[in-house]
XYZ file of C-alpha atoms in Angstrom:
169
model
C -1.207 -19.356 3.251
C -4.352 -18.161 5.359
C -7.329 -18.219 3.393
C -8.784 -14.556 2.691
C -12.334 -16.062 3.388
C -13.036 -16.016 7.100
C -14.435 -19.190 8.392
C -18.197 -19.514 8.835
C -19.857 -17.419 11.450
C -16.617 -15.255 11.734
C -17.840 -12.272 9.668
C -18.324 -8.496 10.710
C -22.380 -8.951 11.718
C -21.500 -7.534 15.097
C -21.386 -4.012 13.388
C -25.203 -4.169 12.682
C -25.426 -2.340 16.053
C -24.176 0.568 14.190
C -26.994 0.154 11.557
C -29.291 -0.008 14.320
C -27.916 3.427 16.019
C -27.958 5.177 12.545
C -31.288 3.969 11.713
C -32.791 5.329 15.079
C -31.061 8.655 14.546
C -32.560 8.778 10.964
C -36.049 7.959 12.403
C -35.812 10.189 15.338
C -34.815 13.282 13.119
C -37.320 12.582 10.480
C -39.955 12.583 13.377
C -38.547 15.757 14.810
C -38.788 17.183 11.277
C -42.346 16.584 10.786
C -43.436 17.539 14.295
C -41.512 20.843 14.385
C -41.466 21.992 10.904
C -44.057 23.231 8.344
C -43.703 21.878 4.762
C -41.355 23.703 2.198
C -41.196 26.451 4.855
C -37.333 27.173 5.573
C -36.309 27.666 9.233
C -32.727 29.202 9.248
C -30.234 27.376 11.402
C -26.642 28.847 10.116
C -25.760 31.342 7.261
C -25.546 28.225 4.870
C -28.157 25.749 6.389
C -31.753 25.757 6.844
C -34.276 22.875 7.983
C -36.570 22.642 5.421
C -39.137 19.712 5.451
C -39.617 18.228 1.905
C -41.165 14.921 0.602
C -39.302 13.325 -2.195
C -41.136 10.621 -4.222
C -38.207 10.153 -6.406
C -34.498 9.067 -5.595
C -31.404 11.343 -5.342
C -31.919 14.766 -6.416
C -35.517 13.955 -7.038
C -34.838 11.564 -9.767
C -38.302 10.014 -11.462
C -40.208 12.091 -8.776
C -42.986 12.926 -11.170
C -43.632 9.303 -12.524
C -46.957 8.484 -10.980
C -45.915 6.206 -8.318
C -44.213 3.115 -9.798
C -41.047 4.317 -9.132
C -41.824 3.859 -5.377
C -41.816 0.168 -5.768
C -38.891 0.138 -7.927
C -36.711 2.197 -5.490
C -37.872 -0.088 -2.577
C -37.187 -3.298 -4.353
C -33.509 -2.006 -5.202
C -32.948 -0.811 -1.576
C -34.213 -4.375 -0.117
C -32.065 -6.219 -2.475
C -28.978 -3.954 -1.548
C -29.835 -4.387 2.232
C -29.633 -8.354 1.633
C -26.615 -8.177 -0.242
C -24.832 -5.930 2.386
C -25.921 -8.244 5.283
C -24.282 -11.204 3.187
C -21.161 -9.088 2.702
C -20.978 -8.359 6.288
C -21.189 -11.892 7.394
C -18.245 -12.712 4.968
C -15.841 -9.776 5.578
C -12.537 -10.927 7.403
C -12.285 -9.588 10.923
C -9.264 -7.113 10.149
C -11.571 -5.173 7.663
C -13.305 -2.813 10.124
C -13.587 0.368 7.965
C -15.290 -1.746 5.038
C -17.871 -3.090 7.852
C -18.498 0.049 9.208
C -19.089 1.801 5.753
C -21.457 -1.244 4.940
C -23.137 -1.036 8.156
C -23.724 2.611 7.459
C -24.970 2.100 3.981
C -27.337 -0.451 5.120
C -28.999 1.904 7.865
C -29.419 4.638 5.204
C -30.909 2.244 2.706
C -33.406 1.015 5.368
C -34.258 4.205 6.523
C -34.987 5.619 3.077
C -37.075 2.504 2.113
C -38.836 2.464 5.230
C -40.154 5.911 4.538
C -40.987 5.149 1.128
C -43.122 2.108 1.792
C -44.736 3.883 4.738
C -45.559 7.192 2.918
C -44.869 6.978 -0.603
C -41.876 9.388 -0.344
C -38.645 10.023 1.624
C -38.791 13.058 4.148
C -35.893 15.193 3.545
C -35.138 18.324 5.854
C -31.434 19.286 5.703
C -31.049 22.154 3.285
C -27.752 23.245 2.635
C -27.168 26.525 0.495
C -24.649 29.026 -0.883
C -25.145 32.331 -2.326
C -28.662 31.595 -3.135
C -27.793 28.289 -4.704
C -29.411 25.043 -2.825
C -28.146 21.682 -2.780
C -31.083 19.161 -2.879
C -32.472 18.480 0.317
C -31.399 15.143 2.209
C -31.644 13.672 5.352
C -29.596 11.437 7.746
C -29.968 8.298 5.920
C -28.591 9.922 2.926
C -25.838 11.311 5.285
C -24.816 7.759 6.475
C -24.953 6.378 3.095
C -22.322 8.866 1.988
C -20.177 8.504 4.796
C -20.516 4.651 4.234
C -19.301 5.078 0.575
C -16.334 7.454 1.839
C -15.185 4.659 4.036
C -15.592 1.648 1.542
C -13.404 4.040 -0.825
C -10.815 4.465 1.613
C -10.552 1.098 2.717
C -10.067 0.055 -1.020
C -7.444 3.146 -1.333
C -5.420 1.805 1.712
C -5.703 -1.723 0.756
C -4.289 -0.992 -2.783
C -1.585 1.272 -1.057
C -0.538 -1.723 1.081
C -0.392 -4.165 -1.836
C 1.677 -1.743 -4.038
C 4.108 -1.220 -1.054
C 4.531 -5.029 -1.129
C 5.679 -5.252 -4.855
């Protein structure tokens, strides 16, 4: 019976190019937002979408944003630990699990994109403002988007994996 664990050096580190690409897109869009937008001044794009430059010193949904600065270091440390774990996981993922490797690579890019902002500025640059009937979703950025896409891909991979194992029974 073949081992579920790949032999040394056979993981999915080849997908790190996707992390670099997503990280570059995140940096480019944040640079654009700071250059083209005025802080907290919405620029309508579509009936449900504005570009609105905002700075988030907290985590998702501005969690702990008014805590005096210590959260910057906590969230940075957590993101760096997650990044190390993801790289180690990528090195161990079997070759046939492409969806998981893509998902982890996207999560890695998002985590690094936001932690770099947090370390450089003390906050994360957000600019995508989605709204419906006057209700605004918390502003986000490309890093947040690729984290969500990566998480969906990981969940999808797991669901497909459990479907295949239940079919064998």
